[in-house]
Amino acid sequence: EFYPQTTHNTLFLLPSFPSHHLCSDLFGSVSRIEGKGMGREPMDLAAAVALLLLCFGIAGVASDASDHRYKKRDSVPLYANKVGPFHNPSETYRYFDLPFCAPEHVTEIREALGEVLNGDRLVDAPYKLNFLVDLDSKQLCKKKLTKEDVAKFRSAVTKDYYFQMYFDDLPIWGFIGKVDKEGKDLGDYKYYLYRHIHFDVLYNGDRVIEITVHTDPSALVDLTDDKEIEVDFMYSVKWKETSTPFEKRMEKYSLTYSQTHHLEIHWFSIINSCVTVLLLTGFLATILMRVLKNDFVKYAHDEESAEEQEETGWKYIHGDVFRFPKNKSLFAACLGSGTQLFALTVFIFVLALIGVFYPYNRGALFTALVVIYALTSGIAGYTATSFYCQLEGTNWVRNLLLTGCLFCGPLFLTFCFLNTVAIVYSATAALPFGTIVVIVLIWTLVTSPLLVLGGIAGKNSKNEFQAPCRTKKFPREIPPLPWYRGTLPQMAMAGFLPFSAIYIELYYIFASVWGHSIYTIYSILFIVFIILLIVTAFITIALTYFQLAAEDHEWWWRHPSSLVIWLASAMASSLCLAWLASVQHCCLYGTSIDPSSV
């Protein structure tokens, strides 16, 4: 279930999907960034954006567009990426932060925007693998480790550090050493460094199909004592032919996650969610319709007797129901930002379903998030400003600024904190200056202008708020309500059913984001997303009616964010580090805005 599938002596390289390399290359060309500088010229960026939709349209027929073909003795690219503790994938450092064999001049690979955001820092690896050339115990380098180097390696081995590389665009992981726990006392532990790595490569014709990497258990370096050690690093390469075609080289690995027992869990979750939808639909169809029918009969049965009776329930507050909410500018901004995030989610699902995103397609998802968020900012501006004007708001410019900063503001503050921490610890999560400049330029030259254009269009739409009845001049006093009809209890009840519909998928998503497992069943996730929307809409309708029946007319702010309480509890239960907490708080903040669009 969890990737990388490794032991301390056997490591597996998982090939990437062979299809859609054109989309992968195009995402990479949106903004190529060197580790210490800016990216490509503006013409490359403009061309990439112009071809973005074309790439998405032909993604399904571009499965053989790869040029991963080699002749005998051709050098196959092998890039070292990063190292970090196995039990905390979010904590990663540059490969040569550990004293491995390094060339005199480390060559940094140009990376796409999404790769940099993902924390990838590719450099040329010291290992040289030529196509169809076998090597037996070739010396990589002979290095004298100082006491400080030994201490670094020992600390890394203690924390189960792994390294990540890419061979012909295929990811590879491996542990750098092992701990031999001879006794119960920590003083009896032995720390060893692997110094010999074996590469077993499968090929078909002129293409790489699969690679298996394992370490030599007899070639160990004792790191237990603080003393200088001279280490002879070695590696071996063995090429073997296979009949597996290039187009199917990922099938055996993609099926690992989609095993029968995993799929059964997902489908049981969907069945449970569908039952919830049916029960909720039945509840609305029977209870609410019966109650509403009785209410209409009671109010329309006899006009004369109705005049003598005192109005009760939702009929009593018909003149206050459509009273504009408090903080209407903030409410409109939440609606606009939520609509944009909803559109962003739909676009991401569309790209996932047509096959643009696949495991180990470095940075494609992050690049898509940045580009699509920038291109959908006009939706936020139009929705927020048009609704704000319907609420008879006058300062639409202020509302537009609030809409633009509502999500980006907290996200920017969180980024500043996390990036500062990453810089202090020299982690790969720290963004280079060039990447920050590119993101600022995207926000300045794309997001902001589209937001303003959308706001102007929304202001000029001149849609009027058409209430079915006249709103009274003075608000009616809300009667005392039982505790279970208060804001927090109703938000908790409103969030329970939507959360119960998605909590199984949340588990697998968290395991993918914060662990080593992969999530590829986008079709099931999309079904769960649709169920979530239906359940959220239904439960909101029901609880809004009960709130109005209790003569509480302040319904605007109560129900849109009810699901957030349950998402917060789910996220809080999965937190182990403050780093993850900060990132998840940004995701939670986005989800708190998104349901308002429903």
XYZ file of C-alpha atoms in Angstrom:
598
model
C 0.000 0.000 0.000
C 2.690 2.452 0.903
C 5.297 3.746 -1.492
C 8.191 3.450 -1.819
C 7.925 -0.323 -1.434
C 11.268 -0.792 0.221
C 13.178 -2.809 2.689
C 16.636 -1.903 3.870
C 18.168 -4.282 1.342
C 15.674 -4.176 -1.551
C 14.375 -1.064 -3.255
C 11.958 -0.796 -6.141
C 11.943 1.837 -8.831
C 8.404 2.674 -9.890
C 8.173 3.847 -13.499
C 5.947 6.743 -14.382
C 3.002 6.415 -16.728
C 4.241 6.466 -20.315
C 1.241 8.396 -21.589
C 0.612 12.130 -21.663
C 4.272 13.136 -21.753
C 3.274 16.078 -23.909
C 1.142 17.442 -21.082
C 3.933 16.763 -18.637
C 6.418 18.629 -20.794
C 3.987 21.503 -21.290
C 3.343 21.824 -17.566
C 7.097 21.836 -17.189
C 7.468 24.626 -19.724
C 4.927 26.906 -18.043
C 7.705 28.182 -15.856
C 11.116 26.531 -15.831
C 13.168 27.726 -12.929
C 16.784 27.246 -12.135
C 17.732 26.661 -8.546
C 19.246 30.098 -8.174
C 17.569 32.261 -10.768
C 14.632 33.174 -12.887
C 13.012 30.940 -15.481
C 12.825 31.046 -19.238
C 12.034 34.002 -21.407
C 8.500 35.474 -21.429
C 7.907 34.087 -24.925
C 8.287 30.537 -23.617
C 5.792 31.280 -20.845
C 3.301 32.822 -23.273
C 3.633 29.908 -25.682
C 3.127 27.408 -22.894
C -0.025 29.128 -21.670
C -1.341 29.402 -25.236
C -0.865 25.660 -25.782
C -2.271 24.644 -22.396
C -5.812 23.924 -23.599
C -4.487 22.207 -26.716
C -2.421 19.925 -24.507
C -5.441 19.015 -22.408
C -7.474 18.308 -25.511
C -4.992 15.884 -27.055
C -3.826 14.315 -23.802
C -5.777 11.151 -24.525
C -3.978 10.505 -27.852
C -0.464 11.522 -26.849
C 0.503 8.233 -25.197
C 3.393 7.525 -27.590
C 4.807 11.038 -27.784
C 7.739 10.228 -25.527
C 11.280 10.302 -26.895
C 12.778 8.053 -24.212
C 14.780 6.082 -26.777
C 18.458 5.214 -26.466
C 21.209 3.561 -28.426
C 23.835 1.309 -26.923
C 26.229 3.201 -24.647
C 23.997 6.283 -24.614
C 23.956 7.972 -21.233
C 20.596 7.515 -19.488
C 19.869 10.522 -17.244
C 20.025 9.840 -13.521
C 19.204 12.764 -11.242
C 19.556 12.920 -7.473
C 16.670 14.746 -5.855
C 16.447 14.865 -2.074
C 16.873 13.039 1.215
C 14.756 12.962 4.354
C 13.305 10.833 7.171
C 11.068 8.055 5.883
C 8.377 8.644 8.508
C 8.028 12.346 7.652
C 7.913 12.805 3.873
C 7.314 16.551 4.261
C 10.783 17.041 5.752
C 13.274 16.808 2.909
C 16.723 18.229 2.217
C 19.012 18.472 -0.765
C 20.772 15.268 -1.745
C 24.266 16.645 -1.241
C 23.443 18.028 2.204
C 24.750 14.632 3.262
C 28.437 14.001 2.456
C 27.905 11.670 -0.509
C 30.335 11.460 -3.381
C 29.913 14.745 -5.220
C 31.518 16.216 -8.354
C 33.562 19.386 -8.169
C 30.740 21.393 -9.706
C 27.210 20.236 -8.907
C 24.955 20.765 -11.933
C 21.444 21.817 -10.982
C 18.656 20.759 -13.327
C 16.169 23.310 -14.634
C 12.850 22.585 -12.970
C 9.248 23.501 -13.641
C 7.267 25.695 -11.289
C 5.286 22.734 -9.967
C 8.452 20.745 -9.299
C 9.913 23.551 -7.215
C 6.648 23.931 -5.286
C 6.749 20.181 -4.669
C 10.162 20.516 -3.045
C 12.123 18.828 -5.840
C 15.738 19.939 -6.233
C 17.241 17.854 -9.022
C 20.997 17.638 -9.562
C 23.180 15.369 -11.668
C 23.836 12.148 -9.763
C 27.404 10.862 -9.587
C 26.358 7.428 -10.882
C 26.850 6.918 -14.631
C 24.456 4.443 -16.244
C 24.913 3.884 -19.980
C 22.319 2.029 -22.024
C 23.028 -1.742 -22.230
C 26.408 -1.371 -20.498
C 26.877 -3.684 -17.510
C 29.122 -2.633 -14.661
C 30.439 -4.839 -11.874
C 31.557 -3.196 -8.638
C 32.609 0.042 -10.279
C 34.193 2.527 -7.920
C 32.165 5.701 -7.520
C 34.701 7.481 -5.365
C 37.001 6.948 -2.452
C 36.184 9.428 0.259
C 37.535 10.094 3.709
C 34.704 10.863 6.102
C 35.540 13.276 8.901
C 34.044 12.986 12.368
C 31.434 15.553 11.370
C 30.563 13.550 8.238
C 30.226 10.373 10.282
C 27.958 12.169 12.753
C 25.764 13.433 9.884
C 25.407 9.984 8.377
C 24.763 8.391 11.772
C 22.043 10.928 12.554
C 20.469 10.279 9.150
C 20.575 6.509 9.614
C 19.009 6.886 13.069
C 16.067 8.763 11.525
C 15.658 6.207 8.689
C 16.723 8.644 5.995
C 15.978 7.695 2.411
C 17.196 9.194 -0.842
C 15.164 9.857 -3.969
C 16.477 9.824 -7.519
C 15.010 9.831 -11.014
C 16.274 7.440 -13.674
C 14.873 8.162 -17.138
C 12.106 10.126 -15.370
C 11.345 7.117 -13.165
C 11.437 7.672 -9.391
C 13.650 5.592 -7.164
C 13.979 5.496 -3.400
C 16.521 3.851 -1.164
C 17.620 3.857 2.444
C 21.107 5.149 3.075
C 21.839 2.779 5.941
C 20.437 0.627 8.719
C 20.441 0.311 12.501
C 21.397 -3.033 14.039
C 19.617 -3.250 17.388
C 21.725 -5.876 19.104
C 20.417 -5.108 22.601
C 17.712 -3.199 24.397
C 20.091 -0.457 25.475
C 20.718 2.365 23.006
C 24.416 2.006 23.664
C 24.325 -1.456 22.107
C 22.952 -0.218 18.770
C 25.171 -0.367 15.688
C 24.825 2.106 12.827
C 25.805 1.132 9.297
C 26.041 3.001 5.982
C 25.406 1.284 2.652
C 28.331 1.821 0.300
C 27.430 -0.489 -2.603
C 24.265 -0.112 -4.706
C 23.087 -2.524 -7.425
C 20.965 -1.324 -10.360
C 19.036 -4.058 -12.207
C 17.472 -2.507 -15.312
C 14.925 -4.096 -17.656
C 14.728 -2.842 -21.230
C 12.689 -3.556 -24.357
C 14.345 -2.577 -27.594
C 15.618 0.951 -27.131
C 13.549 1.876 -24.068
C 13.841 1.482 -20.325
C 10.954 -0.512 -18.852
C 11.758 -1.141 -15.210
C 14.553 -0.877 -12.709
C 15.147 -2.574 -9.382
C 17.678 -1.258 -6.915
C 19.083 -3.088 -3.936
C 21.986 -2.650 -1.594
C 24.743 -5.111 -0.813
C 24.228 -6.283 2.797
C 27.882 -7.275 3.038
C 29.182 -3.844 1.993
C 28.554 -1.846 5.165
C 30.423 0.966 6.871
C 30.318 1.088 10.669
C 29.292 4.571 11.837
C 28.903 3.763 15.513
C 32.071 5.499 16.707
C 33.079 9.133 16.157
C 36.217 8.599 14.126
C 37.473 9.298 10.641
C 36.688 6.576 8.111
C 37.862 6.027 4.562
C 34.976 4.702 2.470
C 35.116 3.172 -0.998
C 31.685 3.823 -2.560
C 30.754 1.309 -5.285
C 27.884 0.553 -7.647
C 26.928 -2.142 -10.149
C 24.616 -2.152 -13.173
C 22.963 -5.160 -14.836
C 20.770 -4.871 -17.959
C 18.176 -7.531 -18.809
C 15.748 -7.738 -21.710
C 11.995 -8.010 -21.178
C 8.978 -8.405 -23.435
C 6.895 -5.813 -21.579
C 6.046 -2.969 -23.984
C 6.845 0.595 -23.074
C 3.158 1.531 -23.016
C 2.461 -1.034 -20.269
C 5.495 -0.563 -18.083
C 3.396 1.015 -15.306
C 0.516 -1.440 -15.212
C 2.000 -3.802 -12.624
C 2.650 -0.873 -10.281
C -0.592 1.022 -10.813
C -2.543 -2.126 -9.916
C -0.772 -2.341 -6.556
C -2.885 0.407 -5.047
C -6.043 -0.734 -6.821
C -6.074 -4.141 -5.178
C -9.401 -5.830 -4.607
C -9.648 -5.145 -0.886
C -8.889 -1.449 -1.417
C -11.530 -1.101 -4.118
C -14.064 -2.891 -1.929
C -13.502 -0.334 0.817
C -14.011 2.534 -1.621
C -17.170 1.055 -3.115
C -18.604 0.265 0.314
C -17.975 3.898 1.201
C -19.823 5.045 -1.924
C -22.740 2.705 -1.186
C -22.901 4.064 2.351
C -22.905 7.613 0.998
C -25.622 6.794 -1.543
C -27.767 5.333 1.227
C -27.245 8.566 3.144
C -28.381 10.563 0.112
C -31.475 8.380 -0.326
C -32.413 8.660 3.335
C -31.890 12.394 3.263
C -33.927 12.722 0.083
C -36.705 10.667 1.614
C -36.582 12.818 4.704
C -36.976 15.981 2.657
C -39.686 14.485 0.468
C -41.832 13.189 3.322
C -41.246 15.379 6.350
C -40.650 18.762 4.758
C -43.287 18.438 2.064
C -45.841 17.268 4.607
C -44.972 20.107 6.964
C -45.046 22.682 4.183
C -48.330 21.332 2.895
C -49.891 21.573 6.336
C -48.517 25.088 6.718
C -49.995 26.218 3.407
C -53.334 24.618 4.232
C -53.368 26.303 7.623
C -52.474 29.720 6.203
C -54.825 29.565 3.210
C -57.784 27.645 4.676
C -59.810 30.593 5.866
C -58.638 34.150 5.407
C -60.982 35.481 8.070
C -59.901 32.976 10.691
C -56.302 33.512 9.636
C -56.599 37.199 10.371
C -57.881 36.438 13.852
C -55.060 33.961 14.537
C -51.587 35.090 15.345
C -49.080 34.062 12.715
C -46.441 31.572 13.843
C -43.468 29.812 12.298
C -41.798 30.815 9.058
C -44.892 32.748 7.950
C -44.477 35.009 10.966
C -41.034 36.216 9.799
C -41.736 36.449 6.068
C -40.920 40.144 6.225
C -37.462 39.500 7.726
C -36.234 36.426 5.858
C -34.715 38.391 2.995
C -33.173 41.074 5.148
C -29.595 41.588 3.978
C -26.968 39.831 6.105
C -24.561 41.587 8.405
C -21.118 42.246 6.935
C -22.528 41.861 3.439
C -19.230 42.808 1.826
C -17.468 39.924 3.571
C -20.355 37.601 2.746
C -20.165 38.502 -0.951
C -16.383 38.058 -0.882
C -16.801 34.586 0.646
C -19.330 33.721 -2.042
C -16.994 34.908 -4.792
C -13.913 33.128 -3.443
C -15.943 29.993 -2.783
C -17.261 29.986 -6.332
C -13.726 30.354 -7.675
C -12.447 27.474 -5.537
C -15.417 25.384 -6.621
C -14.592 26.084 -10.282
C -10.938 25.278 -9.579
C -11.961 21.938 -8.049
C -14.122 21.068 -11.050
C -11.315 21.875 -13.509
C -8.833 19.781 -11.515
C -11.271 16.865 -11.541
C -11.696 17.187 -15.312
C -7.935 17.103 -15.867
C -7.572 14.153 -13.493
C -10.331 12.168 -15.196
C -8.845 12.633 -18.678
C -5.489 11.390 -17.398
C -3.326 14.497 -17.111
C -2.298 13.688 -13.539
C -0.659 10.375 -12.781
C 1.750 9.126 -10.102
C 5.196 10.714 -10.142
C 4.355 13.236 -12.858
C 6.515 15.762 -11.108
C 4.796 19.028 -10.268
C 1.905 18.758 -12.758
C -0.762 19.127 -10.074
C 0.901 22.139 -8.444
C 1.401 23.858 -11.788
C -2.227 23.231 -12.716
C -3.411 24.636 -9.380
C -1.429 27.850 -9.839
C -2.416 28.368 -13.486
C -6.106 27.504 -13.089
C -6.451 29.558 -9.908
C -5.038 32.557 -11.762
C -7.321 32.038 -14.765
C -10.467 31.606 -12.635
C -9.985 34.765 -10.588
C -12.424 36.544 -12.897
C -15.155 34.221 -11.612
C -14.507 35.401 -8.063
C -14.590 39.065 -9.083
C -17.811 38.755 -11.069
C -19.682 36.664 -8.474
C -18.651 38.762 -5.480
C -19.258 42.173 -7.045
C -22.560 41.298 -8.726
C -23.965 39.812 -5.516
C -22.620 42.725 -3.470
C -24.405 45.163 -5.778
C -27.594 43.115 -5.445
C -27.311 43.619 -1.689
C -27.278 47.368 -2.380
C -23.613 47.716 -1.567
C -21.963 50.938 -2.636
C -18.215 50.432 -2.160
C -17.678 47.710 -4.761
C -13.960 48.481 -5.090
C -13.424 47.662 -1.421
C -15.435 44.482 -1.882
C -13.254 43.526 -4.842
C -10.063 44.064 -2.830
C -11.509 41.987 -0.001
C -12.327 39.198 -2.448
C -8.800 39.194 -3.817
C -7.211 39.053 -0.365
C -9.686 36.741 1.353
C -7.878 33.546 0.366
C -4.527 34.851 -0.874
C -3.919 36.955 2.265
C -3.917 34.137 4.855
C -2.164 31.900 2.326
C 0.616 34.479 1.912
C 1.085 34.871 5.678
C 1.254 31.106 6.124
C 3.746 30.857 3.269
C 5.978 33.516 4.839
C 6.057 31.588 8.111
C 6.669 28.184 6.511
C 9.244 29.491 4.055
C 11.158 31.196 6.860
C 11.226 27.972 8.868
C 12.319 26.017 5.778
C 15.131 28.492 5.090
C 16.360 28.251 8.680
C 16.508 24.438 8.450
C 17.775 24.429 4.819
C 14.831 22.274 3.730
C 13.839 21.855 0.095
C 10.418 23.299 0.930
C 12.051 26.749 0.926
C 11.236 28.400 -2.388
C 14.066 30.025 -4.358
C 13.845 33.752 -4.978
C 13.186 33.217 -8.681
C 10.163 31.043 -7.954
C 8.721 33.654 -5.601
C 9.153 36.316 -8.299
C 7.366 34.120 -10.860
C 4.412 33.548 -8.511
C 4.205 37.275 -7.734
C 4.251 38.071 -11.460
C 1.464 35.561 -12.116
C -0.609 37.094 -9.331
C 0.129 40.643 -10.529
C -0.173 40.200 -14.301
C -2.854 37.492 -14.522
C -4.836 37.043 -11.309
C -5.349 40.693 -10.401
C -6.341 41.958 -13.886
C -8.827 39.114 -14.356
C -10.233 39.789 -10.882
C -10.735 43.466 -11.746
C -12.295 42.666 -15.127
C -14.671 40.230 -13.470
C -15.559 42.829 -10.852
C -16.303 45.463 -13.492
C -18.486 43.001 -15.393
C -20.317 42.110 -12.192
C -20.910 45.761 -11.339
C -22.257 46.487 -14.800
C -24.542 43.458 -14.822
C -27.056 45.492 -12.756
C -28.899 42.468 -11.417
C -31.415 43.349 -8.745
C -32.163 41.327 -5.662
C -35.715 40.116 -6.261
C -37.302 39.127 -2.976
C -40.749 37.489 -3.247
C -42.073 39.623 -0.419
C -41.466 43.027 1.062
C -38.858 43.371 3.802
C -39.949 45.210 6.922
C -38.156 48.357 7.991
C -37.179 47.148 11.456
C -35.966 43.604 12.186
C -38.178 41.422 14.307
C -36.756 40.241 17.615
C -35.648 36.614 17.623
C -37.317 34.608 20.422
C -35.187 32.597 22.864
C -34.207 29.285 21.293
C -33.370 25.919 22.860
C -29.649 25.161 23.057
C -29.846 22.547 20.309
C -31.144 25.199 17.898
C -28.156 27.448 18.451
C -25.488 28.184 15.884
C -22.815 25.703 16.988
C -25.144 22.695 17.478
C -26.732 23.270 14.076
C -23.345 23.665 12.405
C -22.269 20.394 14.011
C -25.409 18.619 12.811
C -25.067 20.129 9.342
C -21.478 18.936 9.049
C -21.977 15.397 10.337
C -23.746 13.908 7.313
C -21.447 15.454 4.659
C -18.433 14.349 6.679
C -19.786 10.806 6.984
C -20.029 10.711 3.192
C -16.361 11.548 2.607
C -14.401 10.409 5.657
C -13.203 7.156 4.033
C -11.770 9.025 1.056
C -10.282 11.610 3.416
C -8.291 8.835 5.058
C -6.764 7.728 1.757
C -6.135 11.302 0.650
C -4.325 12.111 3.896
C -2.316 8.901 3.564
C -1.299 10.060 0.097
C -0.516 13.675 1.007
C 1.280 13.074 4.304
C 2.586 9.549 3.633
C 4.119 7.382 0.932
C 0.927 5.916 -0.522
C -0.440 7.091 -3.853
C -3.997 7.993 -4.813
C -5.047 7.333 -8.395
C -8.769 6.457 -8.207
C -9.973 9.861 -9.362
C -13.269 8.507 -10.693
C -14.298 7.300 -7.235
C -13.151 10.572 -5.709
C -15.280 12.482 -8.217
C -18.347 10.389 -7.326
C -17.750 11.112 -3.647
C -17.407 14.810 -4.485
C -20.805 14.806 -6.223
C -22.349 13.014 -3.238
C -20.791 15.604 -0.940
C -22.418 18.430 -2.897
C -25.818 16.739 -2.833
C -25.697 15.960 0.879
C -24.466 19.465 1.716
C -27.279 21.065 -0.285
C -29.966 18.812 1.185
C -28.944 19.168 4.813
C -28.624 22.937 4.388
C -32.163 23.164 3.004
C -33.547 21.098 5.870
C -31.796 22.952 8.678
C -32.544 26.337 7.135
C -36.241 25.486 7.156
C -36.115 24.400 10.797
C -34.300 27.612 11.669
C -36.942 29.725 9.953
C -39.700 27.672 11.568
C -38.182 28.633 14.928
C -38.628 32.286 13.877
C -34.878 32.852 13.552
C -34.386 34.929 10.409
C -30.571 35.294 10.632
C -29.814 32.318 8.388
C -27.288 33.766 5.949
C -24.066 33.045 7.823
C -24.988 29.870 9.675
C -24.987 26.934 7.292
C -22.454 27.442 4.458
C -19.451 26.559 6.638
C -21.005 23.793 8.731
C -18.901 21.111 7.076
C -15.747 22.904 8.199
C -16.097 21.755 11.823
C -15.938 18.131 10.752
C -13.130 18.687 8.273
C -11.227 20.465 11.024
C -11.642 17.521 13.385
C -10.483 15.125 10.679
C -7.442 17.219 9.868
C -6.567 17.823 13.509
C -6.640 14.085 14.169
C -4.045 13.535 11.442
C -1.606 16.207 12.579
C 1.770 15.174 13.899
C 3.863 18.237 13.150
C 3.270 21.976 13.293
C 4.427 22.100 9.674
C 1.548 19.917 8.587
C -0.802 21.890 10.818
C -0.008 25.149 9.055
C -0.434 23.648 5.599
C -3.679 21.931 6.566
C -5.021 25.142 8.074
C -4.664 26.729 4.620
C -6.541 23.806 3.061
C -9.178 24.033 5.787
C -9.537 27.773 5.234
C -10.167 27.115 1.556
C -12.803 24.496 2.335
C -14.513 26.902 4.728
C -14.988 29.330 1.828
C -15.876 26.724 -0.796
C -19.173 25.394 0.702
C -20.619 28.907 0.622
C -20.886 28.560 -3.151
C -23.151 25.535 -2.695
